[in-house]
DNA sequence: CGTTGAACCTGTTTGC
DNA sequence: TGCAAACAGGTTCAAC
């Protein structure tokens, strides 16, 4: 069996575990800070750039949380009697949110800089600008979140089953659908399906109760383990405390086309499902049926 | 209801 | 060697 591989290190695909890692890194340094000023570069990924410039200065950061793949900065404005707003940040593919000293050099493609009251700056960098900034008033907060499905680590198997059964889409499509579960992306979808031994193209409505339970367990284990290992190769996400994620070393199928399955040695195949690369073991991950092969 | 493909972007990898 | 095409995937939207 393969001992050591050097999978795509250096890539950073922010799915739930990576975003959670960023949030945990930022929370201690950001909580309680006040935003002094806002500087914007390109703004085509920001819902309402003028609103950021108008409303953020003076706001205090009450908390940093994760909602699916979004980072949520909970803010209370200094004026306006402490009015609550949330700044939702989506990292897209290449987004980075970093807390740095203002004298540190700015990375290329830095498009949002929030200067804070402690001499630091919260900087957003995103080469491809697939990310998103949305300032959401407290009144609209639940509506914003309700466009997203359940947190995968919080949903029960009964709830999950009720969501899955009526759907005729391919199982992988379901996992990528943020309105079902929020936070799963291409890597962790493939990893969870491999662990659950379910073919990515399998129709969700045809999954057995057992498979549904296995799928949820696989999703939760993969995500939990990835969080524990600080995500897949995220590096220096926040000042000196940041350590590279290590989960990419645990990938079982993602990026392993042509290599041996970790369970049975069969060559991993890659197919396109709902427009995305999908890696799976043609032997372990059965199209239909109930085989058990180890 | 569902799928497909394109669009949005740019850095990196691959292929000729 | 150099350049161009392919690729990377999160999200949204139009078309079927």
GROMACS .gro file of C-alpha atoms (C1' of nucleotides) in nm:
model
  326
    1UNK     CA    1   0.000   0.000   0.000
    2UNK     CA    2   0.114   0.352  -0.069
    3UNK     CA    3   0.281   0.509   0.229
    4UNK     CA    4   0.371   0.855   0.124
    5UNK     CA    5   0.229   1.084  -0.139
    6UNK     CA    6   0.276   1.447  -0.204
    7UNK     CA    7  -0.066   1.567  -0.300
    8UNK     CA    8  -0.138   1.916  -0.414
    9UNK     CA    9   0.010   2.099  -0.122
   10UNK     CA   10  -0.016   2.472  -0.138
   11UNK     CA   11  -0.365   2.470  -0.271
   12UNK     CA   12  -0.631   2.608  -0.055
   13UNK     CA   13  -0.985   2.520  -0.126
   14UNK     CA   14  -1.194   2.671   0.145
   15UNK     CA   15  -1.468   2.435   0.244
   16UNK     CA   16  -1.619   2.397   0.586
   17UNK     CA   17  -1.307   2.272   0.770
   18UNK     CA   18  -1.083   2.539   0.621
   19UNK     CA   19  -1.331   2.815   0.701
   20UNK     CA   20  -1.370   2.680   1.053
   21UNK     CA   21  -0.993   2.687   1.089
   22UNK     CA   22  -0.980   3.047   0.975
   23UNK     CA   23  -1.259   3.144   1.213
   24UNK     CA   24  -1.088   2.982   1.508
   25UNK     CA   25  -0.771   3.165   1.423
   26UNK     CA   26  -0.934   3.503   1.381
   27UNK     CA   27  -1.177   3.496   1.671
   28UNK     CA   28  -0.926   3.565   1.951
   29UNK     CA   29  -0.757   3.853   1.774
   30UNK     CA   30  -1.070   4.016   1.635
   31UNK     CA   31  -1.323   3.988   1.914
   32UNK     CA   32  -1.366   4.321   2.089
   33UNK     CA   33  -1.178   4.520   1.826
   34UNK     CA   34  -1.322   4.831   1.671
   35UNK     CA   35  -1.308   4.902   1.300
   36UNK     CA   36  -1.147   5.239   1.244
   37UNK     CA   37  -1.154   5.272   0.868
   38UNK     CA   38  -1.223   5.088   0.546
   39UNK     CA   39  -1.018   5.078   0.230
   40UNK     CA   40  -1.139   4.899  -0.081
   41UNK     CA   41  -0.967   4.785  -0.399
   42UNK     CA   42  -1.171   4.612  -0.664
   43UNK     CA   43  -1.526   4.575  -0.547
   44UNK     CA   44  -1.704   4.351  -0.798
   45UNK     CA   45  -1.734   4.075  -0.537
   46UNK     CA   46  -1.894   4.302  -0.277
   47UNK     CA   47  -2.274   4.321  -0.266
   48UNK     CA   48  -2.280   4.689  -0.172
   49UNK     CA   49  -1.936   4.850  -0.146
   50UNK     CA   50  -2.072   5.190  -0.046
   51UNK     CA   51  -2.253   5.033   0.247
   52UNK     CA   52  -1.926   4.886   0.376
   53UNK     CA   53  -1.757   5.224   0.363
   54UNK     CA   54  -2.050   5.396   0.524
   55UNK     CA   55  -2.138   5.153   0.798
   56UNK     CA   56  -1.828   4.964   0.907
   57UNK     CA   57  -1.621   5.245   1.061
   58UNK     CA   58  -1.699   5.265   1.430
   59UNK     CA   59  -1.837   4.914   1.450
   60UNK     CA   60  -1.709   4.680   1.717
   61UNK     CA   61  -1.653   4.313   1.639
   62UNK     CA   62  -1.865   4.122   1.889
   63UNK     CA   63  -1.786   3.775   1.759
   64UNK     CA   64  -1.654   3.574   1.467
   65UNK     CA   65  -1.851   3.270   1.360
   66UNK     CA   66  -1.887   3.027   1.073
   67UNK     CA   67  -2.206   2.969   0.877
   68UNK     CA   68  -2.145   2.701   0.617
   69UNK     CA   69  -1.858   2.835   0.410
   70UNK     CA   70  -1.922   3.191   0.524
   71UNK     CA   71  -1.725   3.372   0.789
   72UNK     CA   72  -1.962   3.591   0.987
   73UNK     CA   73  -1.834   3.899   1.167
   74UNK     CA   74  -2.097   3.998   1.421
   75UNK     CA   75  -2.079   4.373   1.455
   76UNK     CA   76  -2.238   4.630   1.678
   77UNK     CA   77  -2.225   4.986   1.562
   78UNK     CA   78  -2.098   5.246   1.804
   79UNK     CA   79  -2.351   5.508   1.710
   80UNK     CA   80  -2.706   5.403   1.629
   81UNK     CA   81  -2.745   5.265   1.980
   82UNK     CA   82  -2.542   4.952   1.918
   83UNK     CA   83  -2.735   4.839   1.615
   84UNK     CA   84  -2.637   4.489   1.509
   85UNK     CA   85  -2.512   4.401   1.164
   86UNK     CA   86  -2.326   4.104   1.026
   87UNK     CA   87  -2.053   4.103   0.766
   88UNK     CA   88  -2.061   3.774   0.580
   89UNK     CA   89  -1.741   3.684   0.399
   90UNK     CA   90  -1.720   3.399   0.151
   91UNK     CA   91  -1.370   3.299   0.044
   92UNK     CA   92  -1.475   3.156  -0.290
   93UNK     CA   93  -1.180   2.965  -0.427
   94UNK     CA   94  -0.883   3.184  -0.353
   95UNK     CA   95  -0.999   3.421  -0.081
   96UNK     CA   96  -0.787   3.479   0.230
   97UNK     CA   97  -0.884   3.674   0.536
   98UNK     CA   98  -0.586   3.771   0.746
   99UNK     CA   99  -0.523   3.976   1.055
  100UNK     CA  100  -0.190   4.150   1.013
  101UNK     CA  101   0.003   4.440   1.157
  102UNK     CA  102  -0.054   4.746   0.946
  103UNK     CA  103   0.317   4.782   0.880
  104UNK     CA  104   0.337   4.438   0.726
  105UNK     CA  105   0.352   4.446   0.348
  106UNK     CA  106   0.024   4.394   0.170
  107UNK     CA  107  -0.017   4.083  -0.039
  108UNK     CA  108  -0.106   4.109  -0.404
  109UNK     CA  109  -0.478   4.116  -0.480
  110UNK     CA  110  -0.571   4.269  -0.148
  111UNK     CA  111  -0.912   4.424  -0.204
  112UNK     CA  112  -1.051   4.493   0.141
  113UNK     CA  113  -0.859   4.640   0.432
  114UNK     CA  114  -1.029   4.710   0.763
  115UNK     CA  115  -0.798   4.894   0.997
  116UNK     CA  116  -0.857   4.811   1.361
  117UNK     CA  117  -0.806   4.999   1.686
  118UNK     CA  118  -0.507   4.789   1.791
  119UNK     CA  119  -0.275   4.873   1.504
  120UNK     CA  120  -0.372   4.569   1.306
  121UNK     CA  121  -0.559   4.535   0.982
  122UNK     CA  122  -0.805   4.274   0.868
  123UNK     CA  123  -0.712   4.214   0.507
  124UNK     CA  124  -0.900   4.029   0.238
  125UNK     CA  125  -0.701   3.895  -0.053
  126UNK     CA  126  -0.856   3.717  -0.348
  127UNK     CA  127  -0.687   3.677  -0.683
  128UNK     CA  128  -0.989   3.544  -0.863
  129UNK     CA  129  -1.252   3.738  -0.673
  130UNK     CA  130  -1.489   3.443  -0.659
  131UNK     CA  131  -1.548   3.540  -0.300
  132UNK     CA  132  -1.826   3.753  -0.165
  133UNK     CA  133  -1.880   4.026   0.093
  134UNK     CA  134  -2.230   4.093   0.217
  135UNK     CA  135  -2.329   4.333   0.490
  136UNK     CA  136  -2.652   4.207   0.639
  137UNK     CA  137  -2.873   4.395   0.881
  138UNK     CA  138  -2.991   4.210   1.187
  139UNK     CA  139  -3.345   4.206   1.048
  140UNK     CA  140  -3.230   4.026   0.735
  141UNK     CA  141  -2.989   3.792   0.904
  142UNK     CA  142  -3.217   3.494   0.936
  143UNK     CA  143  -3.343   3.535   0.582
  144UNK     CA  144  -2.984   3.539   0.460
  145UNK     CA  145  -2.900   3.224   0.652
  146UNK     CA  146  -3.219   3.047   0.555
  147UNK     CA  147  -3.100   3.030   0.197
  148UNK     CA  148  -2.854   2.778   0.330
  149UNK     CA  149  -2.928   2.431   0.458
  150UNK     CA  150  -2.830   2.262   0.782
  151UNK     CA  151  -2.487   2.247   0.936
  152UNK     CA  152  -2.357   1.901   0.846
  153UNK     CA  153  -2.205   1.851   1.190
  154UNK     CA  154  -2.531   1.934   1.365
  155UNK     CA  155  -2.796   1.757   1.162
  156UNK     CA  156  -2.945   1.430   1.290
  157UNK     CA  157  -2.970   1.120   1.077
  158UNK     CA  158  -3.349   1.148   1.081
  159UNK     CA  159  -3.338   1.504   0.950
  160UNK     CA  160  -3.076   1.412   0.692
  161UNK     CA  161  -3.276   1.116   0.573
  162UNK     CA  162  -3.587   1.329   0.533
  163UNK     CA  163  -3.391   1.571   0.316
  164UNK     CA  164  -3.230   1.304   0.100
  165UNK     CA  165  -3.513   1.064   0.028
  166UNK     CA  166  -3.736   1.279  -0.189
  167UNK     CA  167  -3.449   1.398  -0.405
  168UNK     CA  168  -3.386   1.244  -0.743
  169UNK     CA  169  -3.057   1.415  -0.806
  170UNK     CA  170  -2.725   1.238  -0.800
  171UNK     CA  171  -2.589   1.200  -0.452
  172UNK     CA  172  -2.282   1.407  -0.522
  173UNK     CA  173  -2.496   1.691  -0.655
  174UNK     CA  174  -2.686   1.684  -0.331
  175UNK     CA  175  -2.374   1.708  -0.122
  176UNK     CA  176  -2.259   2.011  -0.317
  177UNK     CA  177  -2.597   2.181  -0.285
  178UNK     CA  178  -2.560   2.439  -0.010
  179UNK     CA  179  -2.936   2.449   0.038
  180UNK     CA  180  -2.925   2.091   0.167
  181UNK     CA  181  -2.618   2.091   0.384
  182UNK     CA  182  -2.400   2.397   0.404
  183UNK     CA  183  -2.025   2.381   0.388
  184UNK     CA  184  -1.938   2.075   0.181
  185UNK     CA  185  -1.740   2.130  -0.137
  186UNK     CA  186  -1.585   1.913  -0.401
  187UNK     CA  187  -1.303   1.765  -0.195
  188UNK     CA  188  -1.503   1.662   0.107
  189UNK     CA  189  -1.793   1.539  -0.106
  190UNK     CA  190  -1.559   1.295  -0.280
  191UNK     CA  191  -1.396   1.193   0.046
  192UNK     CA  192  -1.727   1.132   0.220
  193UNK     CA  193  -1.866   0.930  -0.070
  194UNK     CA  194  -1.557   0.714  -0.078
  195UNK     CA  195  -1.578   0.648   0.293
  196UNK     CA  196  -1.947   0.567   0.265
  197UNK     CA  197  -1.880   0.348  -0.040
  198UNK     CA  198  -2.141   0.525  -0.247
  199UNK     CA  199  -2.096   0.608  -0.614
  200UNK     CA  200  -2.114   0.983  -0.681
  201UNK     CA  201  -2.375   0.932  -0.953
  202UNK     CA  202  -2.600   0.719  -0.739
  203UNK     CA  203  -2.948   0.870  -0.726
  204UNK     CA  204  -3.026   1.000  -0.380
  205UNK     CA  205  -3.379   0.866  -0.387
  206UNK     CA  206  -3.243   0.515  -0.434
  207UNK     CA  207  -3.017   0.517  -0.131
  208UNK     CA  208  -3.112   0.272   0.137
  209UNK     CA  209  -3.170   0.384   0.492
  210UNK     CA  210  -2.843   0.218   0.582
  211UNK     CA  211  -2.654   0.401   0.313
  212UNK     CA  212  -2.801   0.733   0.416
  213UNK     CA  213  -2.687   0.676   0.771
  214UNK     CA  214  -2.345   0.568   0.650
  215UNK     CA  215  -2.319   0.873   0.430
  216UNK     CA  216  -2.395   1.114   0.711
  217UNK     CA  217  -2.154   0.938   0.942
  218UNK     CA  218  -1.885   0.961   0.673
  219UNK     CA  219  -1.952   1.328   0.615
  220UNK     CA  220  -1.930   1.406   0.983
  221UNK     CA  221  -1.617   1.203   1.038
  222UNK     CA  222  -1.437   1.352   0.741
  223UNK     CA  223  -1.525   1.706   0.839
  224UNK     CA  224  -1.442   1.654   1.206
  225UNK     CA  225  -1.109   1.498   1.125
  226UNK     CA  226  -1.025   1.772   0.877
  227UNK     CA  227  -1.106   2.039   1.134
  228UNK     CA  228  -0.884   1.860   1.382
  229UNK     CA  229  -0.601   1.874   1.128
  230UNK     CA  230  -0.672   2.239   1.051
  231UNK     CA  231  -0.807   2.178   0.706
  232UNK     CA  232  -0.641   2.091   0.380
  233UNK     CA  233  -0.316   2.282   0.340
  234UNK     CA  234  -0.420   2.623   0.448
  235UNK     CA  235  -0.109   2.810   0.542
  236UNK     CA  236  -0.045   3.114   0.762
  237UNK     CA  237  -0.409   3.207   0.777
  238UNK     CA  238  -0.348   3.429   1.073
  239UNK     CA  239  -0.027   3.577   1.209
  240UNK     CA  240   0.242   3.365   1.365
  241UNK     CA  241   0.009   3.118   1.529
  242UNK     CA  242  -0.103   2.979   1.195
  243UNK     CA  243   0.018   2.636   1.103
  244UNK     CA  244  -0.041   2.465   0.772
  245UNK     CA  245  -0.337   2.231   0.757
  246UNK     CA  246  -0.256   1.868   0.719
  247UNK     CA  247  -0.574   1.709   0.600
  248UNK     CA  248  -0.457   1.686   0.241
  249UNK     CA  249  -0.234   1.405   0.365
  250UNK     CA  250  -0.549   1.216   0.454
  251UNK     CA  251  -0.722   1.246   0.119
  252UNK     CA  252  -0.831   0.903   0.007
  253UNK     CA  253  -0.964   0.975  -0.340
  254UNK     CA  254  -0.945   1.343  -0.418
  255UNK     CA  255  -0.663   1.410  -0.663
  256UNK     CA  256  -0.570   1.041  -0.680
  257UNK     CA  257  -0.689   0.949  -1.028
  258UNK     CA  258  -0.511   0.638  -1.151
  259UNK     CA  259  -0.368   0.554  -0.811
  260UNK     CA  260  -0.469   0.257  -0.600
  261UNK     CA  261  -0.776   0.264  -0.382
  262UNK     CA  262  -0.676   0.260  -0.015
  263UNK     CA  263  -0.927  -0.019   0.049
  264UNK     CA  264  -0.898  -0.250  -0.248
  265UNK     CA  265  -0.616  -0.127  -0.469
  266UNK     CA  266  -0.837  -0.066  -0.772
  267UNK     CA  267  -0.736   0.240  -0.971
  268UNK     CA  268  -0.924   0.551  -0.871
  269UNK     CA  269  -1.129   0.695  -1.155
  270UNK     CA  270  -1.226   1.050  -1.231
  271UNK     CA  271  -1.554   1.145  -1.392
  272UNK     CA  272  -1.736   1.472  -1.429
  273UNK     CA  273  -2.050   1.494  -1.219
  274UNK     CA  274  -2.255   1.813  -1.220
  275UNK     CA  275  -1.965   1.979  -1.392
  276UNK     CA  276  -1.703   1.893  -1.133
  277UNK     CA  277  -1.421   1.644  -1.111
  278UNK     CA  278  -1.533   1.346  -0.909
  279UNK     CA  279  -1.289   1.087  -0.784
  280UNK     CA  280  -1.411   0.743  -0.682
  281UNK     CA  281  -1.320   0.377  -0.662
  282UNK     CA  282  -1.516   0.184  -0.926
  283UNK     CA  283  -1.505  -0.129  -0.716
  284UNK     CA  284  -1.583  -0.004  -0.366
  285UNK     CA  285  -1.834   0.261  -0.462
  286UNK     CA  286  -2.115   0.069  -0.616
  287UNK     CA  287  -2.370   0.218  -0.844
  288UNK     CA  288  -2.656   0.029  -0.690
  289UNK     CA  289  -2.697  -0.252  -0.450
  290UNK     CA  290  -2.574  -0.357  -0.118
  291UNK     CA  291  -2.236  -0.512  -0.147
  292UNK     CA  292  -1.997  -0.500   0.136
  293UNK     CA  293  -1.655  -0.571  -0.013
  294UNK     CA  294  -1.367  -0.443   0.197
  295DC     C1'  295  -3.821   1.876  -1.080
  296DG     C1'  296  -3.367   1.813  -1.261
  297DT     C1'  297  -2.932   1.863  -1.561
  298DT     C1'  298  -2.603   2.107  -1.850
  299DG     C1'  299  -2.311   2.465  -1.978
  300DA     C1'  300  -2.150   2.919  -1.948
  301DA     C1'  301  -1.995   3.298  -1.695
  302DC     C1'  302  -1.727   3.513  -1.344
  303DC     C1'  303  -1.166   3.546  -1.259
  304DT     C1'  304  -0.639   3.455  -1.255
  305DG     C1'  305  -0.249   3.161  -1.121
  306DT     C1'  306  -0.059   2.725  -1.228
  307DT     C1'  307   0.001   2.315  -1.491
  308DT     C1'  308   0.015   2.073  -1.910
  309DG     C1'  309   0.100   1.995  -2.394
  310DC     C1'  310   0.270   2.093  -2.831
  311DT     C1'  311   1.204   2.774  -2.489
  312DG     C1'  312   0.762   2.984  -2.527
  313DC     C1'  313   0.306   3.026  -2.559
  314DA     C1'  314  -0.159   2.878  -2.538
  315DA     C1'  315  -0.495   2.578  -2.388
  316DA     C1'  316  -0.663   2.334  -2.010
  317DC     C1'  317  -0.752   2.319  -1.539
  318DA     C1'  318  -0.859   2.447  -1.068
  319DG     C1'  319  -1.363   2.460  -0.832
  320DG     C1'  320  -1.779   2.808  -0.548
  321DT     C1'  321  -2.172   3.020  -0.706
  322DT     C1'  322  -2.533   3.193  -1.007
  323DC     C1'  323  -2.804   3.201  -1.408
  324DA     C1'  324  -3.008   3.089  -1.855
  325DA     C1'  325  -3.170   2.725  -2.140
  326DC     C1'  326  -3.362   2.286  -2.202
   0.00000   0.00000   0.00000
